[in-house]
Short mmCIF file of C-alpha atoms and ligand atoms in Angstrom, two decimals:
data_model
loop_
_atom_site.label_atom_id
_atom_site.label_comp_id
_atom_site.label_asym_id
_atom_site.label_seq_id
_atom_site.Cartn_x
_atom_site.Cartn_y
_atom_site.Cartn_z
CA LEU L 1 0.00 0.00 0.00
CA THR L 2 2.59 2.52 1.11
CA CYS L 3 4.95 1.50 -1.69
CA GLU L 4 2.19 2.22 -4.14
CA ARG L 5 1.49 5.62 -2.57
CA TYR L 6 5.13 6.68 -2.65
CA GLY L 7 5.68 5.12 -6.06
CA LEU L 8 8.59 3.16 -4.69
CA ARG L 9 10.58 0.62 -6.71
CA ARG L 10 12.66 -2.20 -5.24
CA LEU L 11 16.33 -1.28 -5.60
CA PRO L 12 18.51 -3.77 -7.49
CA PHE L 13 19.72 -5.79 -4.50
CA ALA L 14 20.40 -9.48 -4.96
CA ARG L 15 17.61 -11.94 -4.21
CA LEU L 16 18.01 -14.74 -1.71
CA GLY L 17 19.02 -18.07 -3.17
CA PRO L 18 19.42 -21.57 -1.69
CA GLY L 19 23.15 -20.94 -1.16
CA ASP L 20 22.35 -17.99 1.09
CA ALA L 21 19.99 -20.00 3.30
CA ALA L 22 22.67 -22.67 3.64
CA PHE L 23 25.31 -20.10 4.56
CA PHE L 24 23.19 -18.56 7.32
CA GLU L 25 22.04 -21.92 8.65
CA GLY L 26 25.68 -22.97 8.85
CA LEU L 27 26.66 -19.75 10.61
CA MET L 28 23.86 -19.80 13.18
CA PRO L 29 22.08 -23.15 13.27
CA GLY L 30 18.42 -22.87 14.28
CA ARG L 31 18.57 -19.06 14.33
CA ALA L 32 18.08 -18.40 10.62
CA CYS L 33 14.36 -18.64 10.16
CA SER L 34 12.47 -18.80 6.90
CA ASP L 35 9.16 -20.06 8.30
CA PRO L 36 6.49 -17.71 6.85
CA GLU L 37 4.35 -18.06 10.00
CA GLU L 38 7.17 -16.98 12.32
CA LEU L 39 8.17 -14.21 9.94
CA LYS L 40 4.70 -12.65 9.90
CA SER L 41 4.98 -10.54 13.05
CA PHE L 42 8.51 -9.42 12.17
CA ASN L 43 7.28 -8.13 8.79
CA VAL L 44 4.56 -5.90 10.29
CA ASP L 45 5.10 -2.80 12.42
CA TRP L 46 3.56 -2.18 15.85
CA LEU L 47 0.88 0.09 14.40
CA LYS L 48 0.08 -2.52 11.72
CA SER L 49 0.46 0.24 9.18
CA VAL L 50 3.30 -1.07 7.01
CA ARG L 51 4.20 -4.57 5.94
CA GLY L 52 7.29 -6.02 4.33
CA CYS L 53 7.74 -9.42 2.72
CA SER L 54 11.06 -10.63 4.06
CA GLU L 55 11.70 -14.32 3.69
CA LEU L 56 14.56 -14.56 6.16
CA LEU L 57 14.89 -13.66 9.82
CA LEU L 58 18.32 -13.84 11.49
CA LYS L 59 18.83 -13.83 15.24
CA PRO L 60 22.53 -13.40 16.00
CA LYS L 61 23.82 -13.62 19.56
CA THR L 62 27.13 -11.78 19.25
CA ALA L 63 28.74 -8.85 17.46
CA ALA L 64 31.02 -11.36 15.74
CA GLU L 65 27.97 -13.05 14.21
CA VAL L 66 26.50 -9.70 13.16
CA SER L 67 29.84 -8.93 11.55
CA GLN L 68 29.83 -12.19 9.58
CA ILE L 69 26.23 -11.62 8.49
CA LEU L 70 26.92 -8.12 7.24
CA ARG L 71 30.21 -9.03 5.56
CA TYR L 72 28.37 -11.72 3.63
CA CYS L 73 25.38 -9.48 2.78
CA HIS L 74 27.73 -6.72 1.69
CA GLU L 75 29.60 -9.05 -0.66
CA ARG L 76 26.37 -10.55 -2.00
CA ASN L 77 24.58 -7.18 -2.21
CA LEU L 78 21.72 -8.38 0.02
CA ALA L 79 19.69 -5.71 1.82
CA VAL L 80 19.20 -5.89 5.59
CA SER L 81 16.65 -4.36 7.92
CA PRO L 82 17.85 -4.20 11.56
CA GLN L 83 15.08 -4.76 14.10
CA GLY L 84 14.90 -4.40 17.87
CA GLY L 85 11.59 -4.68 19.72
CA ASN L 86 9.64 -3.55 16.62
CA THR L 87 7.83 -0.81 18.55
CA GLY L 88 8.93 1.99 16.22
CA LEU L 89 6.13 4.28 15.07
CA VAL L 90 7.41 5.48 11.68
CA GLY L 91 7.67 2.21 9.77
CA GLY L 92 11.46 2.04 10.10
CA SER L 93 11.77 -1.36 11.75
CA VAL L 94 10.21 -3.60 9.14
CA PRO L 95 11.39 -4.35 5.62
CA VAL L 96 9.80 -2.54 2.71
CA PHE L 97 10.37 -5.35 0.22
CA ASP L 98 12.32 -8.55 0.90
CA GLU L 99 15.19 -7.22 3.04
CA ILE L 100 16.64 -9.75 5.48
CA ILE L 101 15.47 -9.01 9.02
CA LEU L 102 18.35 -8.88 11.49
CA SER L 103 16.78 -9.08 14.93
CA THR L 104 18.61 -8.29 18.17
CA ALA L 105 16.14 -10.42 20.18
CA LEU L 106 18.86 -12.86 21.31
CA MET L 107 21.49 -10.20 22.05
CA ASN L 108 20.16 -9.73 25.54
CA GLN L 109 23.14 -10.04 27.87
CA ILE L 110 24.19 -7.50 30.47
CA ILE L 111 27.95 -7.12 30.16
CA SER L 112 28.76 -5.08 33.27
CA PHE L 113 27.38 -2.60 35.78
CA ASP L 114 29.50 -0.36 37.94
CA PRO L 115 27.56 0.75 41.04
CA VAL L 116 30.05 3.53 41.75
CA SER L 117 29.79 5.32 38.42
CA GLY L 118 26.30 4.02 37.54
CA ILE L 119 27.57 2.91 34.12
CA LEU L 120 25.78 -0.04 32.52
CA VAL L 121 27.21 -1.91 29.55
CA CYS L 122 24.92 -4.33 27.77
CA GLN L 123 24.08 -5.92 24.46
CA ALA L 124 21.72 -4.06 22.14
CA GLY L 125 18.83 -6.49 22.44
CA CYS L 126 18.24 -6.02 26.17
CA ILE L 127 14.64 -4.97 26.80
CA LEU L 128 14.42 -1.50 28.34
CA GLY L 129 12.02 -2.53 31.13
CA LYS L 130 14.21 -5.51 32.06
CA LEU L 131 17.27 -3.27 32.29
CA ASN L 132 15.33 -0.93 34.54
CA GLU L 133 14.33 -3.81 36.83
CA TYR L 134 17.94 -5.01 36.98
CA LEU L 135 19.07 -1.52 37.93
CA GLU L 136 16.31 -0.90 40.47
CA GLU L 137 17.51 -3.95 42.39
CA ARG L 138 20.85 -2.16 42.65
CA GLY L 139 19.51 1.29 43.54
CA PHE L 140 19.65 2.78 40.02
CA ILE L 141 17.29 3.40 37.09
CA MET L 142 17.58 3.75 33.33
CA PRO L 143 17.81 7.39 32.23
CA LEU L 144 14.90 6.86 29.82
CA ASP L 145 11.39 5.50 30.17
CA LEU L 146 8.81 4.85 27.46
CA GLY L 147 5.34 3.34 27.27
CA ALA L 148 6.97 0.65 25.07
CA LYS L 149 9.46 -0.37 27.79
CA GLY L 150 8.08 -3.92 27.97
CA SER L 151 9.16 -4.64 24.38
CA CYS L 152 11.61 -2.06 23.04
CA HIS L 153 15.34 -2.84 23.02
CA ILE L 154 18.05 -0.49 24.21
CA GLY L 155 19.69 -0.77 20.77
CA GLY L 156 16.41 0.34 19.16
CA ASN L 157 16.16 3.18 21.65
CA VAL L 158 19.62 4.38 20.72
CA ALA L 159 19.00 3.85 16.99
CA THR L 160 15.92 6.10 17.22
CA ASN L 161 17.35 8.43 19.89
CA ALA L 162 14.13 7.80 21.82
CA GLY L 163 13.01 10.58 24.16
CA GLY L 164 10.17 9.53 26.40
CA LEU L 165 8.92 10.42 29.84
CA ARG L 166 12.16 11.16 31.72
CA LEU L 167 14.00 13.30 29.18
CA LEU L 168 13.05 16.49 30.99
CA ARG L 169 15.11 15.34 33.96
CA TYR L 170 17.91 13.15 32.61
CA GLY L 171 18.40 14.60 29.13
CA SER L 172 18.62 12.80 25.80
CA LEU L 173 20.55 9.66 24.91
CA ARG L 174 23.04 11.95 23.18
CA GLY L 175 24.23 12.81 26.68
CA THR L 176 23.71 9.58 28.59
CA VAL L 177 25.10 7.12 26.03
CA LEU L 178 28.81 6.99 26.73
CA GLY L 179 29.84 4.44 24.17
CA LEU L 180 28.62 2.11 21.43
CA GLU L 181 29.76 -0.98 19.64
CA VAL L 182 28.55 -0.89 16.06
CA VAL L 183 28.94 -3.23 13.12
CA LEU L 184 29.28 -1.34 9.85
CA ALA L 185 27.70 -2.39 6.56
CA ASP L 186 30.84 -4.19 5.39
CA GLY L 187 31.14 -6.17 8.62
CA THR L 188 33.77 -3.97 10.31
CA VAL L 189 33.28 -3.95 14.09
CA LEU L 190 33.64 -0.42 15.44
CA ASP L 191 34.45 -0.72 19.13
CA CYS L 192 33.66 2.68 20.65
CA LEU L 193 32.22 1.09 23.78
CA ALA L 194 33.92 3.54 26.15
CA SER L 195 32.68 3.93 29.71
CA LEU L 196 34.07 7.39 30.31
CA ARG L 197 32.23 10.54 31.26
CA LYS L 198 34.82 12.61 29.47
CA ASP L 199 36.60 11.68 26.25
CA ASN L 200 37.58 14.34 23.73
CA THR L 201 39.82 12.25 21.54
CA GLY L 202 38.78 13.17 18.03
CA TYR L 203 35.27 13.21 16.59
CA ASP L 204 32.54 11.69 18.73
CA LEU L 205 31.61 8.96 16.26
CA LYS L 206 28.94 7.35 18.43
CA GLN L 207 26.75 10.43 17.89
CA LEU L 208 26.48 9.52 14.23
CA PHE L 209 24.78 6.24 15.10
CA ILE L 210 22.46 7.66 17.78
CA GLY L 211 19.25 8.37 15.87
CA SER L 212 20.53 6.83 12.61
CA GLU L 213 17.61 4.37 12.51
CA GLY L 214 19.58 1.38 11.32
CA THR L 215 20.85 3.10 8.17
CA LEU L 216 24.53 3.54 9.11
CA GLY L 217 25.38 0.46 11.16
CA VAL L 218 23.98 -2.17 13.48
CA ILE L 219 24.37 -1.24 17.14
CA THR L 220 25.46 -4.35 19.03
CA ALA L 221 26.27 -2.99 22.50
CA VAL L 222 25.65 0.15 24.52
CA SER L 223 27.41 1.82 27.45
CA ILE L 224 25.02 4.13 29.27
CA LEU L 225 25.14 6.35 32.35
CA CYS L 226 22.32 5.56 34.78
CA PRO L 227 21.04 7.82 37.56
CA GLN L 228 20.44 6.75 41.16
CA LYS L 229 16.94 5.50 41.88
CA PRO L 230 15.20 8.46 43.52
CA LYS L 231 14.26 7.82 47.17
CA ALA L 232 11.07 9.85 46.95
CA VAL L 233 8.68 9.98 43.99
CA ASN L 234 5.44 11.96 43.96
CA LEU L 235 2.94 12.28 41.19
CA ALA L 236 0.26 14.92 40.76
CA PHE L 237 -2.51 14.50 38.22
CA LEU L 238 -4.20 17.84 37.63
CA GLY L 239 -6.96 19.31 35.50
CA CYS L 240 -6.76 22.68 33.71
CA GLN L 241 -9.49 24.66 31.99
CA ASP L 242 -7.47 25.80 28.97
CA PHE L 243 -4.11 25.36 27.32
CA SER L 244 -2.70 28.69 28.48
CA ARG L 245 -3.25 27.48 32.04
CA VAL L 246 -1.41 24.25 31.19
CA GLN L 247 1.54 26.33 30.04
CA GLU L 248 1.44 28.55 33.08
CA THR L 249 1.22 25.51 35.33
CA PHE L 250 4.44 24.34 33.71
CA THR L 251 6.32 27.61 34.23
CA THR L 252 5.04 27.84 37.81
CA CYS L 253 6.00 24.30 38.65
CA ARG L 254 9.42 24.72 37.08
CA ALA L 255 9.99 27.75 39.26
CA MET L 256 8.60 26.20 42.44
CA LEU L 257 9.73 22.57 42.13
CA GLY L 258 13.10 23.29 40.58
CA GLU L 259 15.54 20.40 40.81
CA ILE L 260 12.96 17.80 41.89
CA LEU L 261 10.73 18.12 38.81
CA SER L 262 11.19 14.93 36.76
CA ALA L 263 8.29 14.89 34.28
CA PHE L 264 5.65 17.24 32.92
CA GLU L 265 3.25 15.52 30.55
CA PHE L 266 -0.08 16.69 29.20
CA MET L 267 -3.12 15.23 27.45
CA ASP L 268 -6.41 16.63 26.26
CA GLU L 269 -9.83 15.38 27.35
CA LYS L 270 -10.30 13.39 24.11
CA CYS L 271 -7.27 11.26 25.10
CA MET L 272 -8.86 10.60 28.46
CA GLU L 273 -12.14 9.63 26.81
CA LEU L 274 -10.27 7.12 24.63
CA VAL L 275 -8.33 5.43 27.44
CA GLU L 276 -11.60 5.14 29.36
CA LYS L 277 -13.61 3.86 26.41
CA HIS L 278 -11.09 1.44 24.88
CA LEU L 279 -9.04 0.32 27.88
CA GLY L 280 -11.52 0.67 30.71
CA LEU L 281 -9.21 2.95 32.72
CA SER L 282 -10.88 5.46 34.97
CA ASN L 283 -10.22 9.16 35.15
CA PRO L 284 -10.07 10.25 38.80
CA LEU L 285 -10.93 13.82 37.75
CA ARG L 286 -13.84 15.07 35.69
CA GLY L 287 -14.78 17.81 33.33
CA CYS L 288 -11.43 19.34 32.43
CA PRO L 289 -10.39 20.06 28.83
CA PHE L 290 -6.72 19.35 29.75
CA TYR L 291 -4.88 17.14 32.18
CA VAL L 292 -1.26 17.27 33.32
CA LEU L 293 0.95 14.75 35.07
CA ILE L 294 3.68 16.24 37.18
CA GLU L 295 6.28 13.94 38.69
CA THR L 296 8.85 14.87 41.29
CA SER L 297 11.87 12.70 42.08
CA GLY L 298 14.15 13.53 44.93
CA SER L 299 16.04 12.24 47.91
CA ASN L 300 13.96 13.53 50.80
CA SER L 301 10.24 12.72 50.86
CA SER L 302 9.17 15.35 53.42
CA HIS L 303 11.14 18.05 51.62
CA ASP L 304 9.63 17.04 48.25
CA GLU L 305 6.08 16.78 49.60
CA GLU L 306 6.37 20.19 51.19
CA LYS L 307 7.52 21.69 47.92
CA LEU L 308 4.82 19.91 45.92
CA ASN L 309 2.12 20.99 48.38
CA SER L 310 3.07 24.63 48.26
CA PHE L 311 3.11 24.46 44.46
CA LEU L 312 -0.34 22.82 44.46
CA GLU L 313 -1.73 25.43 46.81
CA GLN L 314 -0.44 28.20 44.57
CA ALA L 315 -1.77 26.48 41.42
CA MET L 316 -5.23 25.96 42.95
CA THR L 317 -5.64 29.38 44.56
CA SER L 318 -4.54 31.18 41.41
CA GLY L 319 -7.02 29.16 39.34
CA LEU L 320 -4.38 27.53 37.14
CA VAL L 321 -5.63 24.13 38.20
CA THR L 322 -9.25 23.30 38.98
CA ASP L 323 -8.99 19.76 40.24
CA GLY L 324 -6.27 17.30 41.17
CA THR L 325 -5.08 14.19 42.93
CA VAL L 326 -1.68 13.25 44.29
CA ALA L 327 -0.01 9.83 44.55
CA VAL L 328 2.93 8.79 46.68
CA ASP L 329 2.51 5.02 46.80
CA ASP L 330 3.77 2.87 43.94
CA LYS L 331 0.41 1.38 43.00
CA LYS L 332 -1.41 4.69 42.60
CA ILE L 333 1.60 6.19 40.82
CA LYS L 334 1.51 3.34 38.27
CA THR L 335 -2.25 3.68 37.82
CA LEU L 336 -1.99 7.40 37.13
CA TRP L 337 0.97 6.97 34.77
CA SER L 338 -0.96 4.38 32.77
CA LEU L 339 -3.56 7.04 31.89
CA ARG L 340 -0.82 8.82 29.97
CA GLU L 341 1.35 5.89 28.85
CA ARG L 342 -1.50 3.89 27.35
CA ILE L 343 -2.92 6.62 25.11
CA THR L 344 -0.95 5.15 22.17
CA GLU L 345 -2.64 1.77 22.70
CA ALA L 346 -6.10 3.33 23.12
CA LEU L 347 -5.66 5.18 19.83
CA THR L 348 -4.92 1.99 17.90
CA ARG L 349 -8.22 0.59 19.19
CA ASP L 350 -10.03 3.68 17.95
CA GLY L 351 -9.32 2.94 14.30
CA CYS L 352 -6.68 3.80 11.75
CA VAL L 353 -4.16 6.19 13.36
CA TYR L 354 -2.36 9.05 11.61
CA LYS L 355 0.51 9.87 13.95
CA TYR L 356 2.48 13.10 14.18
CA ASP L 357 5.29 13.83 16.58
CA ILE L 358 6.35 17.44 16.43
CA SER L 359 8.50 19.92 18.31
CA LEU L 360 7.11 23.42 18.54
CA PRO L 361 7.49 26.44 20.79
CA VAL L 362 5.37 25.55 23.85
CA GLY L 363 3.09 28.55 23.26
CA LYS L 364 2.10 27.15 19.85
CA LEU L 365 1.95 23.49 20.88
CA TYR L 366 -1.81 23.01 20.97
CA ASP L 367 -2.86 25.41 18.17
CA ILE L 368 -2.20 22.76 15.51
CA VAL L 369 -4.61 20.37 17.25
CA THR L 370 -7.44 22.91 17.26
CA ASP L 371 -6.63 23.96 13.73
CA MET L 372 -6.57 20.35 12.49
CA ARG L 373 -9.86 19.55 14.20
CA ALA L 374 -11.52 22.43 12.36
CA ARG L 375 -9.82 21.57 9.07
CA LEU L 376 -10.77 17.88 9.05
CA GLY L 377 -14.27 18.21 10.52
CA GLN L 378 -16.30 15.04 10.12
CA SER L 379 -13.71 13.29 7.95
CA ALA L 380 -11.73 12.40 11.08
CA LYS L 381 -13.10 10.33 13.95
CA ASN L 382 -10.94 11.93 16.62
CA VAL L 383 -8.16 14.53 16.66
CA VAL L 384 -6.18 14.44 19.90
CA GLY L 385 -3.14 16.10 21.42
CA TYR L 386 -0.85 14.85 24.18
CA GLY L 387 2.83 14.73 24.83
CA HIS L 388 5.96 15.80 26.57
CA LEU L 389 5.05 19.42 27.19
CA GLY L 390 8.16 20.02 29.25
CA ASP L 391 10.22 19.18 26.12
CA GLY L 392 8.05 21.16 23.68
CA ASN L 393 6.96 17.89 22.07
CA LEU L 394 3.38 17.39 20.88
CA HIS L 395 1.87 14.11 19.75
CA LEU L 396 -0.90 15.04 17.36
CA ASN L 397 -2.92 11.95 16.48
CA ILE L 398 -5.86 11.62 14.15
CA THR L 399 -8.06 8.55 13.95
CA ALA L 400 -10.50 7.41 11.29
CA GLU L 401 -12.58 4.28 10.77
CA SER L 402 -10.29 3.17 7.97
CA TYR L 403 -7.31 4.33 5.94
CA SER L 404 -8.09 6.97 3.32
CA HIS L 405 -5.80 8.69 0.82
CA SER L 406 -7.96 11.80 0.83
CA LEU L 407 -7.77 12.16 4.61
CA LEU L 408 -4.00 11.74 4.46
CA ASP L 409 -3.85 14.38 1.73
CA ALA L 410 -5.81 16.76 3.94
CA ILE L 411 -3.28 16.27 6.75
CA GLU L 412 0.01 16.13 4.85
CA PRO L 413 1.90 18.21 3.91
CA TYR L 414 -0.29 20.76 5.76
CA VAL L 415 0.91 19.59 9.18
CA TYR L 416 4.55 19.80 8.07
CA GLU L 417 4.13 23.26 6.52
CA TRP L 418 2.51 24.42 9.74
CA THR L 419 5.42 23.03 11.77
CA ALA L 420 8.05 24.56 9.48
CA ARG L 421 6.36 27.97 9.75
CA TYR L 422 7.23 27.99 13.47
CA ASN L 423 10.70 26.47 12.94
CA GLY L 424 9.55 23.27 14.60
CA SER L 425 10.67 19.71 13.97
CA ILE L 426 8.50 17.29 11.99
CA SER L 427 9.91 14.44 14.05
CA ALA L 428 10.71 15.28 17.65
CA GLU L 429 11.51 11.77 18.90
CA HIS L 430 10.17 8.96 16.69
CA GLY L 431 12.52 9.47 13.74
CA LEU L 432 11.71 9.54 10.02
CA GLY L 433 11.74 5.83 9.23
CA PHE L 434 9.80 4.93 6.11
CA LYS L 435 6.80 7.18 6.57
CA LYS L 436 8.40 10.58 7.05
CA LYS L 437 11.67 10.47 5.14
CA GLN L 438 10.29 12.44 2.20
CA PHE L 439 9.43 15.34 4.50
CA ILE L 440 12.88 15.90 5.99
CA GLN L 441 13.25 19.18 4.09
CA TYR L 442 10.60 20.79 6.29
CA SER L 443 13.06 20.60 9.17
CA LYS L 444 16.52 20.43 7.58
CA PRO L 445 18.19 22.53 4.89
CA THR L 446 19.25 20.96 1.59
CA GLU L 447 22.93 21.23 2.55
CA ALA L 448 22.32 19.19 5.71
CA VAL L 449 20.40 16.48 3.84
CA PHE L 450 23.17 16.35 1.22
CA LEU L 451 25.80 15.89 3.92
CA MET L 452 23.71 13.13 5.51
CA GLN L 453 23.57 11.39 2.12
CA ARG L 454 27.36 11.63 1.86
CA PHE L 455 27.78 10.07 5.30
CA LYS L 456 25.44 7.28 4.25
CA ALA L 457 27.36 6.71 1.02
CA MET L 458 30.66 6.61 2.90
CA LEU L 459 29.54 4.18 5.62
CA ASP L 460 27.27 2.02 3.48
CA PRO L 461 28.38 2.45 -0.14
CA LYS L 462 26.05 -0.27 -1.45
CA GLY L 463 23.12 1.07 0.55
CA ILE L 464 22.27 -2.35 2.01
CA LEU L 465 21.39 -1.12 5.53
CA ASN L 466 17.72 -0.31 6.01
CA PRO L 467 17.17 0.95 2.45
CA TYR L 468 14.18 3.21 1.71
CA LYS L 469 14.37 4.68 5.25
CA THR L 470 15.28 8.00 6.91
CA LEU L 471 16.85 9.81 3.95
CA PRO L 472 14.71 10.90 1.01
CA SER L 473 14.97 8.85 -2.15
CA SER L 474 16.97 10.66 -4.79
CA PRO L 475 14.77 12.48 -7.30
P1 FAD W 501 12.51 -0.99 16.49
O1 FAD W 501 11.13 -0.51 16.40
O2 FAD W 501 12.74 -2.43 16.29
O3 FAD W 501 13.41 -0.19 15.44
C1 FAD W 501 13.34 1.21 15.35
C2 FAD W 501 14.42 1.70 14.37
O4 FAD W 501 15.71 1.44 14.88
C3 FAD W 501 14.37 1.00 13.02
O5 FAD W 501 14.76 1.91 12.03
C4 FAD W 501 15.40 -0.11 13.15
O6 FAD W 501 15.96 -0.47 11.91
C5 FAD W 501 16.43 0.54 14.03
N1 FAD W 501 17.14 -0.38 14.93
C6 FAD W 501 16.61 -1.15 15.92
N2 FAD W 501 17.58 -1.79 16.57
C7 FAD W 501 18.74 -1.43 16.00
C8 FAD W 501 20.11 -1.74 16.23
N3 FAD W 501 20.47 -2.58 17.20
N4 FAD W 501 21.05 -1.17 15.45
C9 FAD W 501 20.70 -0.31 14.47
N5 FAD W 501 19.43 0.02 14.20
C10 FAD W 501 18.47 -0.53 14.95
N6 FAD W 501 9.45 6.75 21.30
C11 FAD W 501 9.93 7.83 21.95
O7 FAD W 501 10.90 8.43 21.51
N7 FAD W 501 9.33 8.27 23.11
C12 FAD W 501 8.27 7.66 23.66
O8 FAD W 501 7.75 8.09 24.68
C13 FAD W 501 7.77 6.50 23.01
N8 FAD W 501 6.73 5.82 23.52
C14 FAD W 501 6.22 4.76 22.86
C15 FAD W 501 5.12 4.09 23.38
C16 FAD W 501 4.56 3.02 22.72
C17 FAD W 501 3.37 2.31 23.30
C18 FAD W 501 5.12 2.58 21.49
C19 FAD W 501 4.56 1.41 20.75
C20 FAD W 501 6.22 3.23 20.96
C21 FAD W 501 6.78 4.32 21.62
N9 FAD W 501 7.88 5.01 21.12
C22 FAD W 501 8.39 6.09 21.78
C23 FAD W 501 8.47 4.60 19.84
C24 FAD W 501 9.47 3.41 20.01
O9 FAD W 501 9.19 2.65 21.10
C25 FAD W 501 10.85 3.90 20.16
O10 FAD W 501 11.23 4.48 18.97
C26 FAD W 501 11.86 2.78 20.52
O11 FAD W 501 13.03 3.42 20.85
C27 FAD W 501 12.09 1.76 19.43
O12 FAD W 501 12.84 0.67 19.95
P2 FAD W 501 12.70 -0.79 19.34
O13 FAD W 501 13.70 -1.67 19.97
O14 FAD W 501 11.31 -1.24 19.35
O15 FAD W 501 13.18 -0.51 17.83
C1 MLT W 502 4.29 8.75 23.79
O1 MLT W 502 4.82 9.75 24.24
O2 MLT W 502 3.28 8.23 24.31
C2 MLT W 502 4.93 8.06 22.64
O3 MLT W 502 5.86 8.84 21.97
C3 MLT W 502 4.04 7.29 21.75
C4 MLT W 502 3.08 8.10 20.94
O4 MLT W 502 3.45 9.13 20.40
O5 MLT W 502 1.93 7.69 20.82
ZN1 ZN W 503 6.40 10.52 23.13
#
């Protein structure tokens, strides 16, 4: 479907032959799968919006195996699509045609953890939530958290430069990832798996692979700096009457909560309706057009509670917030977080989802939602806005009963033009993948795209790594 829409042609890569199957079976017995049934779920993305037709799934266990796979594919001119937990939202993790799927599912070993520095070194296929559990047992946490934590792999997180719910506090992976081991397209193993906070010896090559979406190399191991597990966590779930009050709540809480603020998320009432309707969750507040989740993480519970309470008093008396509830115990905290984290899931149950992930000045963040609602009228089922307000990141989502070209044409490129007008980013955290690569020019100048293409050509001269993704096809 998508190939048809974008008028895409399969590039002249080699096709798999019996000799190839024999080579991979010899290299990794029992881990080179060509069973169409098993391949099904690896060929379809999480949103079930794009589907490839790969006939071979490889599950290496080591960087050495990844190196042998890529060296062979490079020589044979076979295209490869790297895949982690397959939770990506831009169609980047599944093949477009018959690319070989290289899954990191079996690369799930923790290599080391240093409780003094908080530095974790692990293989790329470790599941984010599992890593977090491992660290919590040792008094630490992962510096990132996503609704997809139960399935996504740390390698996939790095490959997409995932943001998520903790970025406001711990910063992006560009700061917390200290080192990477990457296998290049020709099989070369690039060992930049440093565990140093400071290292200014030449260009910082790992940055090139963070956010490269499987197009420049396969990440096989990650060294990452992890913060201490906070001793005290509080969560406030609040209702606001309009978006300007949401914004003002943010500036007030930043001023009053300072160093203990660890998340500021928002969602509109339509999101709440959907999590209630499709997932049976219950909204503890009623009748507010907007809701915010404010998390504090600190080391002294009475100090943090005192700060949070004086902020809440100020927010209520000044009319910024009309209703609210606070959680300190783990169970209630999880329940409140799920109202925000499970919006993505609720949307998929609402119908066909058109997903946009944009960075905008916070003052403009919600205008595109209102504008889009008016523009689409009855042709959309629901138009909702939620996201990481503290990071200036809006998730604009539109649902419809079924996929329609005309609805898509009403949304795109309008949404991208709108974003570019305010110097925003058309992909704040999900990447460009397959679905958004042709729109890169709305956020990057021609010279930058050209330089990216030169990097790609240098690192992957035959273009075998995740073809048709991230960079626009040449005219
Ligand atoms: P995949 O989906 O398997 O792959 C994603 C991309 O990375 C593909 O291009 C793939 O080729 C490449 N890739 C994967 N592994 C490697 C590797 N080892 N080496 C090289 N390339 C590789 N994203 C956010 O940023 N913030 C969020 O808050 C967030 N929340 C989400 C919530 C839900 C419910 C879901 C379904 C998704 C969410 N996402 C979010 C999107 C997604 O989870 C992230 O992009 C995640 O980082 C992808 O990891 P993954 O292992 O599933 O990668
Ligand atoms: C989120 O913040 O919930 C994720 O990025 C997923 C989404 O955009 O739906
Ligand atoms: Zn997000």
